[in-house]
Amino acid sequence: MNSYTLPNEKGQFGIYGGRFVPETLMKAVLELDEAYKAAKKDPSFQAEIDGYLTEYVGRETPLYHAKNLTKYAGGAQIYLKREDLNHTGAHKINNAIGQALLAIRMGKRKIVAETGAGQHGVATATVCALLNLECIVFMGEEDIKRQALNVFRMELLGAKVVSVTSGSATLKDAVNEALRYWVEHVEDTHYLLGSVMGPHPFPVMVRDFQSVIGKETKKQFLAKEGRLPEAVVACIGGGSNAAGMFHPFIEDKAVSLYGVEAAGQGIDTDFHAASLTKGKPGVLHGALMYLLQDDDGQIIEAHSVSAGLDYPGVGPEHSYLKDSGRAQYHSITDKEALEAFQLLSKLEGIIPALESAHAISFAVKLAAEMKETEYIVVCLSGRGDKDVTAVKERLERERS
Amino acid sequence: MNRIEKSFKMLKDHDRKAFIPYIMGGDGGLNNLTERLLTLEKFGATLIEVGVPFSDPVADGPTIQQAGIRALQNGTTLRGIIAELTKAREVVSIPIVLMTYLNPVYSYGISTFAQDIAKAGVDGCIIPDLPMEEEDLLATELEDVGIELIRLVTLTSPKERIKEISNRGKGFLYTVTVKGITGTRNEFDQEVVEFLKKVKEISPIPVVAGFGISNEKQINELSPHCDGIIVGSKIVDLFNKNDLTGLESFMSVLKPEKNII
C-alpha cells in the first residue's frame, strides 16, 4: 500500500535532505524532531490544527472548474484549487498554524521567520497575533521594496520586520539572517520556516502541514468527477505548495505531477530561479538539494519577477522526485507569468499571485496537449493583490 | 604524529596554551596569503585557521562576512587557496587548518578535496555546517589521507553529546564560547567558564575556546580553563586595516611569561 515512506530517520530523501546546520542548532533541531514525532501521534494536536483551519483559515478551500480558462486553452479540463481564498491570501497559513501550535507545545513563545514575497511573513505574523506569540520576520531589502504593503501588514499584526541588506537582499539572505538570529536565540525561539527546505524535520513537517491541500483536492475531485485527475500542477520556489499538493498523490502513479519553476528572463540567461532545471546538488540552509551555484560551489543569486520564487535552492523532496522521475519540473518565464496573471484575471475574475501565475501559464500549455476528457488540477497558491502595484508599474514601463 | 598533535604535545610539555588566529583566505589578495601566514607564525601563532570564503556563511558575523565578500570579489576560490597553501607550506612550519562551509567542498568533490589538501600540507579541516550526524559524508575520506576533522561543541550541546563528539574528535575540540555567530563580544556570560570546565573534564583531546574572543581580559578569563584560544574577527579586522603593529602588540600580550604561548 504505502510504499513511499520518505524521508528516513535522518531526514533523507535519497541523497537529499539531512541536517547540515551548525552544532549550536543541533539540540533545537533534534528536539523539534522529537516534538513533531510525538505531536503527529497525538490526535488532539491534529484536532487543534483542524479546528483553526476550519474556523479561522476558512478551509476547506473550493476546487473550482475554470471553464473559461479551459475553453481558452483548448484541451484538458482545468480545475483550480483555491488556496488564494485562505485567510491571509495564500497557502502559507496552513504551515504557520501547525508550526506555531507545535512551538507552543514545546514551550516556545518567540517566533522568528524569513519571508520572500511576504506571504509567509504575513501568515506567521497573523498566527502570532492570534496565539499571542512574539514575532520577528527577516526580509530582504529588495523584497521590502517590491512588497511594501505586506511589510505594513506584518507590522500592523504586531510583528517586527527586519530588513536584510546582505548578499542579493532577497529570500536567500533573509534565510541566512533568520538562521543567524536563531543560532543566537535558539533556547526560547522557534524558527518558523516557511517552505519544505532547511534541516530535517522542516521539509517533512512543512510538507505534512501543507498536505491538507492535496488531501482536500483528492476528496473534492473524486466527489465531482468520480476519479482522479491526469495531472496536478503547482509552482515551485522552495516548493511548499507543490509538496502539499503532490504528497497525497504520490502513490497514484496514473496522476502526473508537474512542478513549475521561475525561468525569470529565460533559463539560458543568468537571470532565473530554475534550481531543478539548471542547478546541481549542493548544501545550503541545512539541506542537500538542487542549488544554483557556480563551478566553485558559491551560490548564485536567483532572479524572478515573483519574490516568492526568487530562491536558488529547492526542497530536498523535490530534488529526489526529480531524480526518481516521479515528478516533472518545467519552467515559465517572467513574461509568460505576467501574461497568465492578466489572463486569469480577465477570463475567470481571479487575480493570481505572480508565483501561482507560473503554474497557470504552464497548465494552459499542458492542457492544450491533452484531450477534453482529461483533467488538470492547478494549485492556485495565492492571490495577486500583493503584486498588483508591481505588475502595474512593469506593464506601464513596457508600454512606454 | 600529525603536526597538530605534535604542537599540542609540545605546549603541554611546556605548560603553555595555544594561540590560534583565523584569517580569511584571499582577503587582501591570495598572493598575500603566505606573507600573512608567516607574519602570524612570527608573532607566535601555534596554528593558523585559514577560512575559505562562501557566499552564504550562516555561522559568521559581519566582520568575517565582509572579509568573505572581499575575498570572493577578488576572485578567490577554494582551488586557488589550496594552490597558494601548497606554496606556503614550503616556508610555514606551524599547522594549518582549513575552515570551510560544506558546499565549496561538496562542489570540489569530497575525495579530490581530501587528497588535494593533504598534498598541500594542510593538517586539519573545520566545517561549521557539518554536525556529527552528517560527518559520514567525508570523515573517512579525510582520515584516509591524515587530515584531522576538527569537531565543534557549543553551549547548547548536552553532556552526552559533548562526550560523543569529543570521543570522535581529532586534533582539538573547537569549543564555541558564545550562543551565536562569530564576531567580537565585550564579555562572556558567567556560564562560559563553567561550560569550559565541563568540556575540559569530558574531552580526551585538547579543548580550544573560540567565537567572540577579542581582548586580553577575555583571554585571561578563559585560558586557565582550556588548552588554547581562537581569535578570528579581531585578527581579520587588524589585517584589513593593515595594522601590523596593532597585530603584533595584540599577539604579544600572549607571551610565554603570561602562560599562553
XYZ file of C-alpha atoms in Angstrom:
661
model
C 0.000 0.000 0.000
C 2.078 2.907 1.259
C 5.406 2.207 -0.363
C 6.508 5.850 -0.198
C 7.823 6.394 3.329
C 10.463 9.063 2.778
C 12.243 10.712 4.442
C 14.204 8.201 6.519
C 15.153 8.725 10.180
C 17.988 11.069 9.197
C 15.630 13.180 7.163
C 16.953 11.970 3.826
C 15.048 11.664 0.577
C 17.553 9.517 -1.304
C 20.788 11.512 -1.044
C 18.926 14.786 -0.396
C 17.936 16.463 2.853
C 19.737 15.830 6.121
C 20.669 18.259 8.881
C 23.568 20.433 7.766
C 23.444 23.069 10.483
C 25.943 24.482 12.991
C 26.285 22.481 16.201
C 24.584 25.292 18.179
C 21.330 24.475 16.392
C 21.543 20.686 16.642
C 19.903 20.465 20.050
C 16.933 22.520 18.851
C 16.686 20.594 15.581
C 16.723 17.230 17.395
C 14.199 18.449 19.967
C 11.946 19.686 17.197
C 12.153 16.283 15.536
C 11.114 14.551 18.776
C 8.358 17.060 19.485
C 6.957 16.761 15.968
C 7.010 12.961 16.071
C 5.133 12.996 19.381
C 2.625 15.608 18.177
C 1.965 13.675 14.982
C 0.878 10.663 17.036
C -1.350 12.785 19.265
C -4.890 13.044 17.809
C -5.581 16.139 19.910
C -2.794 18.023 18.073
C -4.291 17.310 14.663
C -7.740 18.176 16.016
C -6.423 21.514 17.267
C -4.922 22.302 13.843
C -8.111 21.217 12.065
C -10.133 23.462 14.354
C -8.121 26.514 13.386
C -8.070 25.562 9.705
C -11.856 25.338 9.654
C -12.863 28.181 11.952
C -10.058 30.663 11.325
C -8.466 29.960 7.947
C -11.746 29.115 6.234
C -10.983 25.634 4.953
C -11.816 23.679 3.035
C -10.973 25.827 0.066
C -13.016 25.330 -3.124
C -11.936 23.190 -6.051
C -13.142 25.313 -8.939
C -13.732 24.204 -12.547
C -12.236 27.080 -14.552
C -14.378 26.698 -17.643
C -13.315 29.916 -19.353
C -9.636 29.127 -18.921
C -10.316 25.578 -20.105
C -12.019 26.906 -23.216
C -9.123 29.283 -23.840
C -6.526 26.533 -23.506
C -8.497 24.259 -25.799
C -7.773 20.880 -24.300
C -7.962 19.259 -20.886
C -10.413 20.479 -18.236
C -8.658 22.805 -15.770
C -9.601 22.875 -12.105
C -8.149 25.378 -9.654
C -7.513 24.539 -6.013
C -8.315 27.880 -4.456
C -5.608 28.326 -1.802
C -5.860 32.041 -2.581
C -9.110 32.049 -0.628
C -7.423 31.117 2.629
C -7.251 33.770 5.333
C -4.164 35.919 4.531
C -4.472 35.030 0.861
C -2.159 32.076 0.349
C -1.365 28.507 1.353
C 1.359 29.667 3.752
C -1.002 29.840 6.722
C -1.572 26.042 6.677
C 2.030 25.580 7.777
C 2.202 28.637 10.035
C -0.724 27.379 12.162
C 0.810 23.918 12.512
C 4.272 25.117 13.464
C 3.036 27.808 15.857
C 0.913 25.267 17.727
C 3.907 22.942 17.845
C 6.130 25.748 19.197
C 3.609 26.346 21.989
C 3.633 22.614 22.802
C 7.413 22.908 23.068
C 7.104 25.838 25.474
C 8.497 28.364 22.988
C 6.636 31.661 22.721
C 9.029 33.547 20.452
C 8.975 33.053 16.705
C 11.474 34.014 14.037
C 10.698 33.659 10.329
C 12.022 34.613 6.914
C 9.899 35.853 4.084
C 10.310 36.461 0.364
C 7.091 37.790 -1.150
C 5.877 38.479 2.350
C 3.117 35.860 2.236
C 4.819 33.594 4.742
C 5.732 36.602 6.880
C 2.125 37.769 6.908
C 0.860 34.260 7.681
C 3.359 33.949 10.534
C 2.596 37.411 11.915
C -1.118 36.600 11.738
C -0.792 33.356 13.629
C 1.473 35.020 16.201
C -1.122 37.750 16.750
C -3.812 35.116 17.165
C -1.828 32.959 19.578
C -0.092 35.804 21.407
C 3.455 34.920 20.346
C 6.347 37.321 19.843
C 7.267 37.560 16.180
C 10.293 38.800 14.263
C 10.479 38.485 10.472
C 13.597 38.849 8.330
C 13.007 40.141 4.831
C 15.430 41.153 2.082
C 15.683 44.875 1.414
C 14.903 44.260 -2.259
C 11.726 42.347 -1.345
C 10.714 45.034 1.149
C 10.690 47.455 -1.778
C 8.765 45.055 -4.017
C 6.242 44.134 -1.329
C 5.801 47.276 0.768
C 2.170 46.519 1.528
C 2.998 43.170 3.089
C 5.601 44.851 5.316
C 2.916 47.198 6.606
C 0.561 44.243 7.118
C 3.115 42.409 9.221
C 3.738 45.489 11.348
C 0.025 46.043 11.751
C -0.195 42.476 13.044
C 2.401 43.257 15.684
C 5.480 41.667 14.115
C 8.894 43.265 13.936
C 10.211 43.282 10.352
C 13.982 43.404 9.958
C 15.460 44.499 6.654
C 18.274 42.295 5.338
C 20.865 44.069 3.211
C 23.477 41.315 2.811
C 24.017 39.375 -0.430
C 21.259 39.811 -3.003
C 18.944 41.156 -0.257
C 16.249 38.639 -1.185
C 14.822 35.420 0.264
C 18.135 33.509 0.458
C 19.708 36.283 2.503
C 16.631 36.559 4.711
C 17.043 32.832 5.482
C 20.739 33.405 6.338
C 19.821 36.180 8.774
C 16.939 34.223 10.285
C 19.313 31.275 10.831
C 21.910 33.557 12.448
C 19.206 35.012 14.681
C 18.049 31.515 15.578
C 21.625 30.497 16.481
C 21.693 33.376 18.965
C 18.215 32.847 20.427
C 17.731 29.137 19.995
C 16.756 28.361 23.562
C 13.486 30.267 23.690
C 12.770 30.796 19.988
C 11.226 28.600 17.308
C 12.245 29.154 13.706
C 9.022 29.020 11.743
C 10.478 28.097 8.365
C 8.107 28.793 5.519
C 8.935 26.130 2.975
C 9.892 22.481 2.513
C 13.562 23.214 2.988
C 16.062 23.599 5.807
C 17.297 20.881 8.143
C 15.191 17.825 8.980
C 12.423 17.798 10.239
C 11.396 21.016 8.452
C 10.974 19.559 4.932
C 8.760 16.694 6.106
C 6.906 18.752 8.705
C 6.060 21.575 6.302
C 5.021 19.026 3.680
C 2.720 17.332 6.182
C 1.123 20.618 7.260
C 0.614 21.577 3.598
C -0.710 18.143 2.601
C -4.185 19.359 3.507
C -4.114 20.908 0.011
C -3.670 17.595 -1.789
C -5.938 15.649 0.569
C -8.836 18.045 0.035
C -8.170 18.167 -3.696
C -8.287 14.401 -3.968
C -11.515 14.125 -1.984
C -13.197 17.015 -3.812
C -12.111 15.781 -7.232
C -13.355 12.276 -6.517
C -16.686 13.711 -5.396
C -17.039 15.834 -8.548
C -15.659 13.535 -11.231
C -15.632 10.130 -9.599
C -11.992 9.563 -10.458
C -8.559 11.168 -10.166
C -7.145 13.870 -12.477
C -4.492 13.058 -15.102
C -2.212 15.794 -13.803
C -1.646 18.181 -10.927
C 0.395 21.362 -11.373
C 1.984 23.668 -8.797
C 4.596 26.413 -8.798
C 7.928 25.852 -7.045
C 10.122 28.293 -5.149
C 11.188 26.376 -2.068
C 8.341 24.057 -3.012
C 5.815 24.014 -0.162
C 2.517 24.330 -2.026
C 3.730 21.771 -4.578
C 4.834 19.372 -1.831
C 1.454 19.722 -0.125
C -0.384 19.175 -3.400
C 1.806 16.283 -4.616
C 2.177 14.226 -1.471
C -1.326 12.705 -1.286
C -0.992 11.745 -4.984
C 2.486 10.187 -4.766
C 1.153 6.622 -4.748
C -1.327 7.326 -7.532
C 1.067 6.634 -10.367
C -1.524 7.500 -13.021
C -1.530 11.112 -11.801
C 1.345 13.078 -13.344
C 2.934 15.630 -11.038
C 4.250 18.861 -12.562
C 6.304 21.453 -10.676
C 6.812 24.839 -12.318
C 9.917 26.880 -11.568
C 10.611 30.502 -12.370
C 12.626 30.889 -15.572
C 12.995 34.644 -14.951
C 14.353 36.234 -18.122
C 14.993 32.751 -19.543
C 16.849 29.658 -18.375
C 19.659 30.332 -20.836
C 20.292 33.752 -19.285
C 21.944 34.414 -15.913
C 18.640 35.683 -14.534
C 16.362 32.865 -13.461
C 15.410 30.805 -10.410
C 15.216 27.375 -12.052
C 17.176 25.360 -9.463
C 15.950 21.955 -10.632
C 16.288 22.671 -14.325
C 19.680 24.378 -14.198
C 21.212 23.708 -10.789
C 23.212 20.838 -9.319
C 23.147 19.168 -5.904
C 24.762 21.055 -3.038
C 24.284 22.093 0.578
C 22.590 25.289 1.718
C 20.447 26.290 4.687
C 20.668 22.901 6.319
C 19.887 20.547 3.455
C 21.421 18.799 0.480
C 19.323 19.827 -2.521
C 19.485 21.155 -6.071
C 21.108 24.584 -5.993
C 22.029 27.333 -8.392
C 25.784 27.579 -7.919
C 28.954 28.362 -9.820
C 31.828 25.948 -10.520
C 33.399 26.774 -7.142
C 30.307 25.990 -5.101
C 29.328 29.623 -4.490
C 25.572 30.159 -4.509
C 24.287 32.174 -7.454
C 21.594 34.771 -6.914
C 18.205 33.761 -8.231
C 16.044 36.082 -10.311
C 12.310 36.119 -10.786
C 9.601 38.722 -11.175
C 7.944 36.865 -8.332
C 9.593 37.422 -4.949
C 8.260 34.134 -3.618
C 10.089 32.061 -6.251
C 13.306 34.059 -6.015
C 15.318 31.361 -4.218
C 18.407 29.499 -5.524
C 17.500 26.146 -3.966
C 14.531 23.818 -3.884
C 13.330 21.447 -1.207
C 15.129 18.087 -0.859
C 11.998 16.077 -1.596
C 11.536 17.817 -4.950
C 15.216 17.149 -5.670
C 14.517 13.482 -5.040
C 11.263 13.413 -7.027
C 13.083 14.947 -9.979
C 15.839 12.326 -9.933
C 13.374 9.486 -9.425
C 11.214 10.786 -12.260
C 8.010 10.677 -10.181
C 7.522 14.404 -10.719
C 8.463 16.507 -13.717
C 9.756 20.017 -13.426
C 9.346 22.750 -16.015
C 9.886 26.476 -16.016
C 7.953 29.580 -17.025
C 9.485 32.981 -17.778
C 8.608 36.319 -16.160
C 6.942 37.341 -19.396
C 4.768 34.222 -19.568
C 3.836 34.552 -15.895
C 2.789 38.174 -16.385
C 0.611 37.127 -19.322
C -1.001 34.394 -17.230
C -1.539 36.899 -14.419
C -3.624 39.051 -16.764
C -5.237 36.110 -18.489
C -6.681 34.556 -15.341
C -7.835 37.972 -14.147
C -9.731 38.611 -17.374
C -11.076 35.125 -18.024
C -12.019 33.992 -14.546
C -12.135 37.141 -12.434
C -9.354 35.739 -10.298
C -6.163 37.760 -9.816
C -3.498 35.151 -9.023
C -0.260 35.704 -7.135
C 2.654 36.027 -9.571
C 4.005 32.783 -8.105
C 0.773 30.944 -8.935
C 0.648 32.609 -12.367
C 3.657 30.438 -13.283
C 1.570 27.330 -12.615
C -1.369 28.746 -14.572
C 0.839 29.522 -17.554
C 2.257 26.018 -17.643
C -1.178 24.423 -17.154
C -2.542 26.269 -20.177
C 0.280 24.839 -22.333
C -0.165 21.378 -20.859
C -3.937 21.406 -21.293
C -3.567 22.245 -24.978
C -1.671 18.992 -25.471
C -4.285 16.917 -23.654
C -7.776 15.702 -24.501
C -11.003 17.438 -23.463
C -11.912 14.345 -21.477
C -8.782 14.672 -19.343
C -8.277 16.761 -16.223
C -5.643 19.018 -14.688
C -5.752 20.461 -11.176
C -3.658 23.595 -10.638
C -2.758 24.729 -7.160
C -3.635 28.405 -7.128
C -1.356 29.008 -4.167
C -2.092 32.670 -3.526
C -3.983 35.729 -4.597
C -2.406 38.569 -6.520
C -3.385 41.659 -4.512
C 0.186 41.951 -3.243
C 1.509 42.025 -6.824
C -0.897 44.480 -8.395
C 1.287 47.575 -7.896
C 4.452 45.904 -9.176
C 2.657 44.486 -12.215
C 1.064 47.880 -12.952
C 4.461 49.595 -12.871
C 6.029 46.955 -15.040
C 3.296 46.997 -17.645
C 3.393 50.803 -17.777
C 7.159 50.689 -18.208
C 6.858 48.170 -21.027
C 4.221 50.249 -22.811
C 6.217 53.477 -22.637
C 52.086 12.014 14.580
C 50.142 14.807 12.854
C 51.537 18.364 13.161
C 48.511 19.416 15.239
C 49.036 16.669 17.799
C 52.752 17.475 17.957
C 52.043 21.151 18.613
C 49.647 20.413 21.452
C 52.030 17.895 22.940
C 54.840 20.430 22.894
C 52.610 23.076 24.500
C 51.603 20.623 27.179
C 55.220 19.709 27.894
C 55.958 23.407 28.457
C 52.710 24.044 30.307
C 51.546 26.586 27.735
C 48.353 27.393 25.867
C 47.690 27.526 22.173
C 47.004 30.773 20.353
C 45.132 30.189 17.100
C 44.439 33.125 14.786
C 41.911 32.917 11.955
C 42.334 34.683 8.657
C 40.106 34.680 5.589
C 41.927 33.143 2.653
C 42.128 35.643 -0.184
C 41.163 38.685 1.908
C 43.733 41.259 0.810
C 44.565 39.114 -2.241
C 45.575 35.469 -2.467
C 49.166 36.487 -3.214
C 49.345 37.931 0.325
C 48.259 34.709 1.995
C 51.750 33.250 2.505
C 53.054 36.520 3.879
C 50.166 36.735 6.354
C 50.792 33.184 7.494
C 54.480 33.977 8.022
C 53.582 37.129 9.959
C 51.283 35.190 12.274
C 53.907 32.481 12.753
C 56.494 35.135 13.614
C 54.137 36.778 16.128
C 53.730 33.474 17.925
C 50.713 31.651 16.476
C 50.523 27.969 17.450
C 48.394 27.035 14.478
C 46.545 29.043 11.852
C 42.964 28.661 10.692
C 42.512 29.664 7.068
C 38.940 30.454 6.098
C 37.500 29.653 2.682
C 35.096 32.377 1.535
C 31.485 31.307 0.969
C 28.547 33.261 -0.395
C 26.267 32.260 2.493
C 28.236 31.987 5.746
C 25.444 31.385 8.285
C 27.768 30.874 11.269
C 29.611 34.154 10.740
C 29.066 37.692 11.956
C 29.590 40.914 9.973
C 33.424 41.073 10.155
C 34.022 37.648 8.647
C 31.076 38.027 6.243
C 32.692 41.191 4.895
C 36.106 39.509 4.664
C 34.489 36.697 2.678
C 32.830 39.161 0.321
C 36.176 40.923 -0.241
C 37.879 37.608 -0.935
C 35.173 36.494 -3.381
C 35.241 39.852 -5.115
C 38.922 39.493 -5.849
C 38.296 36.076 -7.364
C 39.327 33.770 -4.539
C 38.337 30.126 -4.933
C 38.912 27.013 -2.859
C 41.138 25.780 -5.674
C 43.188 28.982 -5.520
C 43.583 28.754 -1.750
C 44.781 25.146 -1.966
C 47.349 26.121 -4.626
C 48.595 29.030 -2.511
C 48.804 26.883 0.623
C 50.905 24.348 -1.291
C 53.463 27.091 -1.875
C 53.121 28.446 1.668
C 53.871 25.037 3.140
C 57.467 25.300 1.899
C 58.091 28.233 4.255
C 55.481 27.937 7.019
C 56.120 25.216 9.585
C 53.208 25.515 12.034
C 49.998 23.544 11.451
C 47.369 24.902 9.082
C 43.680 24.130 9.420
C 41.176 24.935 6.696
C 37.808 26.316 7.823
C 35.196 25.941 5.115
C 31.461 25.586 4.716
C 30.437 22.309 3.171
C 29.200 23.406 -0.254
C 32.539 24.509 -1.751
C 33.930 21.114 -0.649
C 30.924 19.204 -1.989
C 31.236 21.023 -5.285
C 35.008 20.372 -5.439
C 34.411 16.649 -4.916
C 34.994 15.179 -1.482
C 37.763 12.675 -2.135
C 39.614 15.009 -4.526
C 39.356 17.731 -1.880
C 40.788 15.436 0.792
C 43.678 14.359 -1.431
C 44.446 17.868 -2.634
C 44.531 19.496 0.799
C 46.663 16.645 2.119
C 49.120 17.234 -0.739
C 49.068 20.951 0.034
C 50.263 20.239 3.570
C 47.021 21.183 5.313
C 46.694 19.437 8.686
C 43.064 19.732 9.586
C 39.647 20.822 8.476
C 36.769 22.568 10.267
C 33.322 22.519 8.659
C 30.860 24.587 10.698
C 27.765 23.276 8.922
C 28.661 19.609 9.286
C 27.336 18.253 12.593
C 28.181 14.782 13.877
C 25.023 13.330 12.277
C 26.289 14.173 8.780
C 30.026 13.660 9.066
C 29.952 10.235 7.359
C 29.823 12.259 4.183
C 33.562 12.931 4.436
C 35.097 11.777 7.741
C 36.589 8.617 6.226
C 37.963 10.401 3.174
C 39.762 12.899 5.415
C 41.017 10.256 7.803
C 42.418 8.165 4.943
C 44.761 10.988 3.954
C 45.680 12.003 7.503
C 43.610 15.206 7.710
C 42.132 15.803 11.165
C 38.420 16.661 11.129
C 38.117 19.223 13.928
C 34.724 18.863 15.646
C 32.795 21.617 17.413
C 30.856 21.611 20.653
C 28.752 24.532 21.834
C 26.964 25.891 24.883
C 23.824 24.130 23.675
C 25.423 20.675 23.291
C 24.149 18.321 26.021
C 26.734 16.477 28.129
C 26.271 13.103 26.436
C 26.694 14.743 23.064
C 29.896 16.511 24.130
C 31.166 13.111 25.223
C 30.371 11.503 21.894
C 31.745 14.362 19.800
C 34.970 14.632 21.794
C 35.496 10.872 21.628
C 35.288 11.019 17.857
C 37.388 14.210 17.878
C 40.773 14.614 16.258
C 43.391 17.312 16.827
C 41.487 19.547 19.216
C 37.923 20.176 20.259
C 36.634 23.534 18.999
C 34.572 24.815 21.897
C 32.216 27.608 20.908
C 32.034 30.140 23.726
C 29.019 32.174 22.654
C 25.425 31.422 21.841
C 25.652 32.885 18.433
C 27.790 33.592 15.461
C 31.410 34.741 15.109
C 32.334 38.322 15.927
C 33.725 40.308 18.815
C 31.896 40.456 22.139
C 32.972 42.572 25.088
C 32.333 39.993 27.739
C 31.095 36.477 28.271
C 28.290 35.051 30.317
C 29.450 33.570 33.588
C 28.231 30.189 32.339
C 31.035 30.105 29.753
C 33.727 29.349 32.345
C 31.587 26.609 33.881
C 30.967 25.231 30.395
C 34.690 25.187 29.558
C 35.421 23.371 32.821
C 32.789 20.792 31.982
C 34.104 20.256 28.437
C 37.683 20.055 29.735
C 36.632 17.333 32.158
C 34.909 15.304 29.457
C 37.216 15.694 26.468
C 40.094 13.293 25.829
C 41.616 15.790 23.342
C 42.768 19.429 23.817
C 39.959 21.927 24.350
C 40.234 25.196 22.459
C 37.857 28.108 23.007
C 36.658 30.228 20.102
C 33.949 32.681 18.863
C 33.632 36.161 20.308
C 37.157 36.417 21.754
C 38.802 39.759 21.026
C 40.605 41.162 24.077
C 43.181 40.405 26.732
C 40.655 40.409 29.553
C 38.607 37.658 27.896
C 41.730 35.654 27.132
C 42.883 35.852 30.742
C 39.444 34.856 31.907
C 39.110 31.818 29.646
C 42.629 30.482 29.149
C 43.032 28.903 32.599
C 40.103 26.619 31.750
C 41.140 25.416 28.308
C 44.165 24.423 26.212
C 44.071 27.373 23.880
C 42.035 30.095 22.272
C 40.994 31.036 18.762
C 40.715 34.679 17.672
C 39.020 35.372 14.346
C 37.197 38.640 13.726
C 39.767 40.716 15.651
C 42.648 39.339 13.552
C 40.689 39.746 10.304
C 39.978 43.338 11.271
C 43.636 44.130 12.089
C 44.828 42.695 8.753
C 42.107 44.572 6.909
C 43.289 47.836 8.471
C 46.814 46.726 7.618
C 47.642 47.363 11.272
C 50.611 45.040 11.744
C 51.838 46.977 14.765
C 48.451 46.505 16.374
C 48.541 42.825 15.448
C 51.983 42.363 16.957
C 51.012 44.151 20.120
C 47.735 42.184 20.391
C 49.571 38.909 19.944
C 52.389 39.962 22.264
C 50.028 40.019 25.240
C 50.093 36.293 24.782
C 53.755 35.710 25.581
C 55.196 32.710 27.436
C 55.504 34.581 30.730
C 51.768 35.151 30.540
C 51.435 31.407 30.225
C 49.664 31.497 26.901
C 52.379 30.856 24.424
